[in-house]
Amino acid sequence: ELPTDRPRPTVQGEAGGRRPFRVPATTAAALTALSRREGATLFMTLLAAWQLLLAKYSGQDDVTVGTPIAGRTRLETEGLIGFFVNTLVLRADIGSAPSFRALLGRVREATLGAYQHQDIPFEKLVEELKVERSLSHTPLFQVMFSLQNNAREALRLGTLQAEALGASTEAAKFDLDLGLSETGDTIAGSLAYRTELFDASTVDRMLEHFGALLATVAADPDQALSDVSLLGADERRRVVEEWSAASFVDAEADARPVHVAFAAQAMRTPDAVALAFVGGTLTYAELDARANQLANHLRRKGVGPDTNVGVCLERSPALVVALLGVLKAGGAYVPLDPSYPADRLAWMLTDAGAPLLLTEQRLLDRLPSHAGETLCLEQALEAVAAESVEAPSVAVDPEHLAYVIYTSGSTGRPKGVGVPHRALAAHMSWMQRAYPLSADDRVLQKTPFSFDASVWEFWAPLLAGATLVVGGPEAHRDPAELARAVAEERITILQLVPSLLHALLDAGTLAGARSLRRLFCGGEALPAELAARAIDLLETDGGLEVINLYGPTEVCIDSVVHSFAGTEAGATVPIGRPVDQVRAYVLDGSGQPVPVGVAGELCLGGAQLARGYLGRAALTAEAFVPDPFGTDAGARLYRTGDRARWLADGTLEYLGRVDTQLKVRGFRVEPGEIEGVLAEHPSVRRAVVVVREGRLVAYVVTDAATSISSDLRDHLRGRLPAHMVPAAVVVLDALPVTPSGKVDRRALPAPMAGAGDEGRRLKPGTELEARIAALWQDLLGVEEVGAEDNFFDLGGHSLLLIRMQARLSQEMGREVPVVELFQRPTVRSLAALLQGNAETGAVEEGEERGGTRQAALSRRLEARRRRDG
């Protein structure tokens, strides 16, 4: 899997290019001498180096390369005219070789073994191995290597004179084809490549790395392969020093806690509107006073520095007051999403050791019991109102915690990321420098506060004198309400995950968002086409800027950023360059920097690093490692687990995950946590969770005699957030395994529509049900949909629900609120809703033509009551 400049096409073409290559004479002599000492040929030595380069480029230890062989092994065939050439596939295990000398020995044995069986036609090998054929690449190998070192004699054809001419062709048969020749003391040749995959500059860079690698192994063949670097001095300086960090620092602003910065802003603009919400507004002075009163009350409850305070509130002005009050009291807030299952909330409260929980009356019945005190804000209204409006005097150190956000945990339990004031202050200070807000800006707060993307939504406007518009409790679930809020509240700054942006553009609901001037995207890879489409379709008054953000919770919200320029060459927008006071490195498995264009693990350091995982010293030590490139004592790097690479312009490109962590619709998911909850079910013996076609699928081995898919989904819904519940549960007799005993994820079967419930599928009973089922088949990509099948169990999610809403409007002329679609997730229930709407509409239309609007309204309400029972 070589890193390419463009995605591999489904059908490969033959357009190619060629770049020259020459080995310096001193290196060529050293390689020849090394070959003699090791009893190997120069071909074997060059092949071993080429395979090592491919391993470092691809991150794979098992490398296969094709090479041509003459096929004239018998004396009696040497004089025959004809094509005897065959192709050998030479395989090398790079990972377990301690040094290049050891690798060369293995390549020598593999090559000699291949020579012994060179009479087996390549086509027969492909047939016997039953290789899966693809039009996008050749079977068994995609990279070729050859060395021509036989002396060429002049061709004599009687009295004719013959002259060899160099062939010039633009066709490429393989992804890469390195052809070298040895003439005297010279080793030279060229690298042919597919132009649909690689740029000429990329191939030139690869040849530079190959030359550097040849010089390194020739000089010291006993050096550990993990220490062999492809980087020259200039390139190392670029990726380790020049590109890795943005150096700008505002010493005062970067160290000021956000609640202190907010108080200063409230003094500057006391009468400006700080919060806007349904039903009213709060000025900066009013918000500051209310937060101070709550902070003083919390101080009486014992809240101080490094006191974790649970906050379980729906999105409202009270939530903003609570978060600000906790910070002003010196504590750290722990977001607890009211929609989470009670078991998960109980675990988080216990794990955080929160002595106090802030909540509201209507949520009390949902909350689990816990060891600490529960403070209901409505019940404490009078006591809080009696407190001083002056801020309490609390000394907050930069290393004290500002918040603790729980992320999905690989051990089966969520883990709390403790973020100090130092990290939050540095990030907010950078953001105002890079993307300044003014008093005219209006920022919509709609991200659930249990995700760290919400943090900048809360604080960025409040530190700049702008207005924070607080969306309703369901603002993040109802796209129509979201679009309405953006238009009616004249939102200028908005944050969306790319998949939601895609759905909103498809539905056309953002057409009225003319006030938008800046759109932040994050959580998923941002397609360049989608970013360009947003700019084209959203005809805003002053033009729209699209910014791609990247950052794990462990490095305080956003650590790498890129402003979309519209000229990005790749399929996705780069994640860009590190923000101020963040350092970014792309490292291989040995912790060494990789060259430009080569994939590695993205590791981040600097001021925005979290303290670590709450109460998880071993896990913290595994993820937060010493920074070998830092100059500060105790400097650390966070290993993100994300694959990335440097592009030639010094920006970073996100490539996916290096571990088993998954990204689904912008949510970061540890499959181990889902597998752990599945294992708690008494009938489950083994479980594995993967992503297939953008949705979570669980595969289980159970003791149950009949299918328990629905039961398992109910079990998961009671313990996990909705975004972590698999769309399908497939019951297997046994999980497929590799020869080493690990689960073979590639061999897991694709889930059938309604996996696990096929026996209970009922066919659509009416024409309307059949039309809905056909629509779902198209949207969900399933072969069959039954009348009682659940949209979400078939793989549907909120974003597909938006597309269904748009399709119902376009194809059936039916306008259905998203909330109603959520409430009627089966074909039959949705058909009943649409049928009821049609009947009600007909009654209303007839009555209104007769001039009795009140009668029409009465009949409509009565019809709805009948429909809903």
CSV table of N, CA and C in Angstrom, one decimal, residues 634-721:
chain,number,residue,atom,x,y,z
A,634,GLY,N,11.2,17.5,30.6
A,634,GLY,CA,9.9,16.8,30.8
A,634,GLY,C,8.9,17.0,29.6
A,635,ALA,N,9.4,17.4,28.5
A,635,ALA,CA,8.5,17.6,27.3
A,635,ALA,C,8.0,16.2,26.9
A,636,ARG,N,6.7,16.2,26.5
A,636,ARG,CA,6.0,15.0,26.1
A,636,ARG,C,5.4,15.1,24.7
A,637,LEU,N,5.1,13.9,24.1
A,637,LEU,CA,4.4,13.8,22.9
A,637,LEU,C,3.2,12.9,23.1
A,638,TYR,N,2.0,13.3,22.5
A,638,TYR,CA,0.9,12.4,22.5
A,638,TYR,C,0.8,11.6,21.2
A,639,ARG,N,0.8,10.3,21.3
A,639,ARG,CA,0.6,9.5,20.2
A,639,ARG,C,-0.8,9.4,19.8
A,640,THR,N,-1.2,10.0,18.7
A,640,THR,CA,-2.6,10.2,18.4
A,640,THR,C,-3.2,8.9,17.9
A,641,GLY,N,-2.4,8.0,17.3
A,641,GLY,CA,-3.0,6.8,16.7
A,641,GLY,C,-3.5,7.0,15.3
A,642,ASP,N,-3.3,8.3,14.8
A,642,ASP,CA,-3.8,8.6,13.5
A,642,ASP,C,-2.6,8.6,12.5
A,643,ARG,N,-2.9,8.1,11.3
A,643,ARG,CA,-1.9,8.1,10.2
A,643,ARG,C,-2.0,9.4,9.5
A,644,ALA,N,-0.8,9.9,9.2
A,644,ALA,CA,-0.7,11.2,8.4
A,644,ALA,C,0.6,11.2,7.6
A,645,ARG,N,0.7,12.2,6.8
A,645,ARG,CA,2.0,12.4,6.0
A,645,ARG,C,2.1,13.9,5.7
A,646,TRP,N,3.4,14.3,5.6
A,646,TRP,CA,3.7,15.6,5.2
A,646,TRP,C,3.6,15.7,3.7
A,647,LEU,N,2.9,16.7,3.2
A,647,LEU,CA,2.8,17.0,1.8
A,647,LEU,C,4.0,17.9,1.4
A,648,ALA,N,4.3,18.1,0.1
A,648,ALA,CA,5.4,18.8,-0.3
A,648,ALA,C,5.4,20.3,0.1
A,649,ASP,N,4.2,20.8,0.4
A,649,ASP,CA,4.1,22.2,0.7
A,649,ASP,C,4.1,22.5,2.2
A,650,GLY,N,4.4,21.4,3.0
A,650,GLY,CA,4.6,21.5,4.4
A,650,GLY,C,3.3,21.4,5.2
A,651,THR,N,2.2,21.0,4.5
A,651,THR,CA,0.9,20.7,5.2
A,651,THR,C,0.8,19.2,5.5
A,652,LEU,N,-0.1,18.9,6.5
A,652,LEU,CA,-0.3,17.5,6.9
A,652,LEU,C,-1.6,17.0,6.2
A,653,GLU,N,-1.5,15.7,5.8
A,653,GLU,CA,-2.7,15.1,5.2
A,653,GLU,C,-3.1,13.9,6.2
A,654,TYR,N,-4.3,13.9,6.6
A,654,TYR,CA,-4.8,12.8,7.4
A,654,TYR,C,-5.2,11.6,6.6
A,655,LEU,N,-4.7,10.4,7.0
A,655,LEU,CA,-4.9,9.1,6.2
A,655,LEU,C,-5.7,8.0,6.9
A,656,GLY,N,-6.1,8.2,8.2
A,656,GLY,CA,-6.9,7.2,8.8
A,656,GLY,C,-6.2,6.8,10.2
A,657,ARG,N,-6.6,5.6,10.7
A,657,ARG,CA,-6.1,5.2,12.0
A,657,ARG,C,-5.0,4.1,11.8
A,658,VAL,N,-4.0,4.1,12.8
A,658,VAL,CA,-3.0,3.1,12.8
A,658,VAL,C,-3.4,1.9,13.8
A,659,ASP,N,-4.4,2.2,14.6
A,659,ASP,CA,-4.8,1.1,15.6
A,659,ASP,C,-6.2,0.8,15.3
A,660,THR,N,-6.9,0.2,16.2
A,660,THR,CA,-8.2,-0.3,16.0
A,660,THR,C,-9.3,0.8,16.3
A,661,GLN,N,-8.9,1.9,16.7
A,661,GLN,CA,-9.9,3.0,17.0
A,661,GLN,C,-10.6,3.4,15.7
A,662,LEU,N,-11.9,3.7,15.8
A,662,LEU,CA,-12.7,4.0,14.6
A,662,LEU,C,-13.2,5.4,14.7
A,663,LYS,N,-13.5,5.9,13.5
A,663,LYS,CA,-14.2,7.2,13.4
A,663,LYS,C,-15.5,6.9,12.6
A,664,VAL,N,-16.7,7.2,13.2
A,664,VAL,CA,-18.0,6.9,12.6
A,664,VAL,C,-18.8,8.2,12.7
A,665,ARG,N,-19.0,8.8,11.5
A,665,ARG,CA,-19.8,10.1,11.5
A,665,ARG,C,-19.3,11.1,12.4
A,666,GLY,N,-18.0,11.2,12.5
A,666,GLY,CA,-17.4,12.3,13.3
A,666,GLY,C,-17.1,11.9,14.7
A,667,PHE,N,-17.7,10.8,15.2
A,667,PHE,CA,-17.5,10.3,16.6
A,667,PHE,C,-16.3,9.4,16.6
A,668,ARG,N,-15.5,9.6,17.7
A,668,ARG,CA,-14.3,8.7,17.9
A,668,ARG,C,-14.8,7.5,18.8
A,669,VAL,N,-14.6,6.3,18.3
A,669,VAL,CA,-15.2,5.1,18.9
A,669,VAL,C,-14.1,4.1,19.1
A,670,GLU,N,-14.0,3.6,20.3
A,670,GLU,CA,-13.1,2.4,20.6
A,670,GLU,C,-13.9,1.2,20.5
A,671,PRO,N,-13.7,0.3,19.6
A,671,PRO,CA,-14.5,-0.9,19.5
A,671,PRO,C,-14.3,-1.8,20.7
A,672,GLY,N,-13.2,-1.7,21.4
A,672,GLY,CA,-13.0,-2.5,22.6
A,672,GLY,C,-14.1,-2.2,23.7
A,673,GLU,N,-14.5,-0.9,23.7
A,673,GLU,CA,-15.6,-0.6,24.7
A,673,GLU,C,-16.9,-1.3,24.3
A,674,ILE,N,-17.2,-1.2,23.0
A,674,ILE,CA,-18.5,-1.9,22.6
A,674,ILE,C,-18.4,-3.4,22.8
A,675,GLU,N,-17.2,-4.0,22.5
A,675,GLU,CA,-17.0,-5.4,22.6
A,675,GLU,C,-17.1,-5.8,24.1
A,676,GLY,N,-16.6,-4.9,25.0
A,676,GLY,CA,-16.7,-5.2,26.4
A,676,GLY,C,-18.1,-5.2,26.9
A,677,VAL,N,-19.0,-4.3,26.4
A,677,VAL,CA,-20.4,-4.3,26.8
A,677,VAL,C,-21.1,-5.5,26.2
A,678,LEU,N,-20.8,-5.9,25.0
A,678,LEU,CA,-21.4,-7.1,24.4
A,678,LEU,C,-21.0,-8.3,25.3
A,679,ALA,N,-19.8,-8.4,25.7
A,679,ALA,CA,-19.3,-9.5,26.5
A,679,ALA,C,-20.0,-9.7,27.8
A,680,GLU,N,-20.6,-8.6,28.3
A,680,GLU,CA,-21.4,-8.6,29.6
A,680,GLU,C,-22.7,-9.4,29.4
A,681,HIS,N,-23.2,-9.5,28.2
A,681,HIS,CA,-24.4,-10.2,28.0
A,681,HIS,C,-24.2,-11.7,28.2
A,682,PRO,N,-25.1,-12.4,29.0
A,682,PRO,CA,-24.8,-13.8,29.4
A,682,PRO,C,-24.7,-14.7,28.2
A,683,SER,N,-25.3,-14.4,27.1
A,683,SER,CA,-25.3,-15.4,25.9
A,683,SER,C,-24.1,-15.2,25.0
A,684,VAL,N,-23.3,-14.1,25.2
A,684,VAL,CA,-22.2,-13.8,24.3
A,684,VAL,C,-20.9,-14.4,24.7
A,685,ARG,N,-20.3,-15.2,23.8
A,685,ARG,CA,-19.0,-15.8,24.2
A,685,ARG,C,-17.8,-15.0,23.6
A,686,ARG,N,-18.0,-14.5,22.4
A,686,ARG,CA,-16.9,-13.7,21.7
A,686,ARG,C,-17.6,-12.6,20.9
A,687,ALA,N,-16.9,-11.4,20.7
A,687,ALA,CA,-17.5,-10.4,20.0
A,687,ALA,C,-16.4,-9.5,19.4
A,688,VAL,N,-16.7,-9.0,18.2
A,688,VAL,CA,-15.7,-8.1,17.5
A,688,VAL,C,-16.6,-7.0,16.8
A,689,VAL,N,-16.1,-5.8,16.8
A,689,VAL,CA,-16.8,-4.7,16.2
A,689,VAL,C,-15.9,-4.0,15.1
A,690,VAL,N,-16.5,-3.8,13.9
A,690,VAL,CA,-15.8,-3.2,12.8
A,690,VAL,C,-16.7,-2.1,12.2
A,691,VAL,N,-16.1,-1.4,11.3
A,691,VAL,CA,-16.8,-0.4,10.5
A,691,VAL,C,-16.9,-1.0,9.0
A,692,ARG,N,-18.2,-1.1,8.5
A,692,ARG,CA,-18.4,-1.5,7.2
A,692,ARG,C,-19.3,-0.5,6.5
A,693,GLU,N,-18.8,0.1,5.4
A,693,GLU,CA,-19.5,1.1,4.6
A,693,GLU,C,-20.0,2.2,5.5
A,694,GLY,N,-19.2,2.7,6.4
A,694,GLY,CA,-19.5,3.8,7.2
A,694,GLY,C,-20.4,3.6,8.4
A,695,ARG,N,-20.7,2.3,8.7
A,695,ARG,CA,-21.5,2.0,9.9
A,695,ARG,C,-20.9,0.9,10.7
A,696,LEU,N,-21.2,1.0,12.0
A,696,LEU,CA,-20.7,0.0,12.9
A,696,LEU,C,-21.4,-1.4,12.8
A,697,VAL,N,-20.7,-2.4,12.8
A,697,VAL,CA,-21.3,-3.8,12.7
A,697,VAL,C,-20.6,-4.6,13.8
A,698,ALA,N,-21.4,-5.3,14.6
A,698,ALA,CA,-20.9,-6.2,15.6
A,698,ALA,C,-21.1,-7.7,15.1
A,699,TYR,N,-20.0,-8.5,15.3
A,699,TYR,CA,-20.1,-9.9,15.0
A,699,TYR,C,-19.9,-10.6,16.4
A,700,VAL,N,-20.8,-11.5,16.7
A,700,VAL,CA,-20.8,-12.2,18.0
A,700,VAL,C,-21.0,-13.7,17.8
A,701,VAL,N,-20.4,-14.4,18.7
A,701,VAL,CA,-20.6,-15.9,18.9
A,701,VAL,C,-21.3,-16.0,20.2
A,702,THR,N,-22.5,-16.7,20.1
A,702,THR,CA,-23.4,-16.8,21.3
A,702,THR,C,-23.7,-18.2,21.6
A,703,ASP,N,-24.3,-18.4,22.8
A,703,ASP,CA,-24.8,-19.7,23.3
A,703,ASP,C,-26.2,-19.8,23.0
A,704,ALA,N,-26.9,-18.8,22.5
A,704,ALA,CA,-28.3,-18.8,22.2
A,704,ALA,C,-28.6,-19.7,21.1
A,705,ALA,N,-29.7,-20.4,21.2
A,705,ALA,CA,-30.1,-21.4,20.1
A,705,ALA,C,-30.8,-20.6,19.0
A,706,THR,N,-31.3,-19.4,19.2
A,706,THR,CA,-32.0,-18.7,18.2
A,706,THR,C,-31.3,-17.3,18.1
A,707,SER,N,-31.7,-16.5,17.1
A,707,SER,CA,-31.1,-15.2,16.9
A,707,SER,C,-31.4,-14.3,18.0
A,708,ILE,N,-30.4,-13.6,18.5
A,708,ILE,CA,-30.7,-12.6,19.6
A,708,ILE,C,-30.2,-11.2,19.3
A,709,SER,N,-30.2,-10.9,18.0
A,709,SER,CA,-29.7,-9.7,17.5
A,709,SER,C,-30.4,-8.5,18.1
A,710,SER,N,-31.8,-8.5,18.1
A,710,SER,CA,-32.5,-7.4,18.7
A,710,SER,C,-32.3,-7.3,20.1
A,711,ASP,N,-32.2,-8.4,20.8
A,711,ASP,CA,-31.9,-8.4,22.3
A,711,ASP,C,-30.6,-7.8,22.6
A,712,LEU,N,-29.6,-8.1,21.8
A,712,LEU,CA,-28.3,-7.5,22.0
A,712,LEU,C,-28.3,-6.0,21.7
A,713,ARG,N,-29.0,-5.6,20.7
A,713,ARG,CA,-29.1,-4.1,20.4
A,713,ARG,C,-29.7,-3.4,21.6
A,714,ASP,N,-30.8,-4.0,22.2
A,714,ASP,CA,-31.4,-3.4,23.3
A,714,ASP,C,-30.4,-3.3,24.5
A,715,HIS,N,-29.7,-4.4,24.7
A,715,HIS,CA,-28.6,-4.5,25.7
A,715,HIS,C,-27.6,-3.3,25.5
A,716,LEU,N,-27.2,-3.1,24.3
A,716,LEU,CA,-26.2,-2.0,24.0
A,716,LEU,C,-26.8,-0.7,24.3
A,717,ARG,N,-28.1,-0.5,23.8
A,717,ARG,CA,-28.7,0.8,24.0
A,717,ARG,C,-28.8,1.3,25.4
A,718,GLY,N,-28.9,0.3,26.3
A,718,GLY,CA,-29.1,0.6,27.7
A,718,GLY,C,-27.8,1.0,28.4
A,719,ARG,N,-26.6,0.8,27.7
A,719,ARG,CA,-25.3,1.0,28.3
A,719,ARG,C,-24.4,2.0,27.5
A,720,LEU,N,-24.8,2.3,26.2
A,720,LEU,CA,-23.9,3.1,25.4
A,720,LEU,C,-24.6,4.2,24.8
A,721,PRO,N,-23.9,5.3,24.4
A,721,PRO,CA,-24.5,6.4,23.7
A,721,PRO,C,-25.0,5.9,22.3
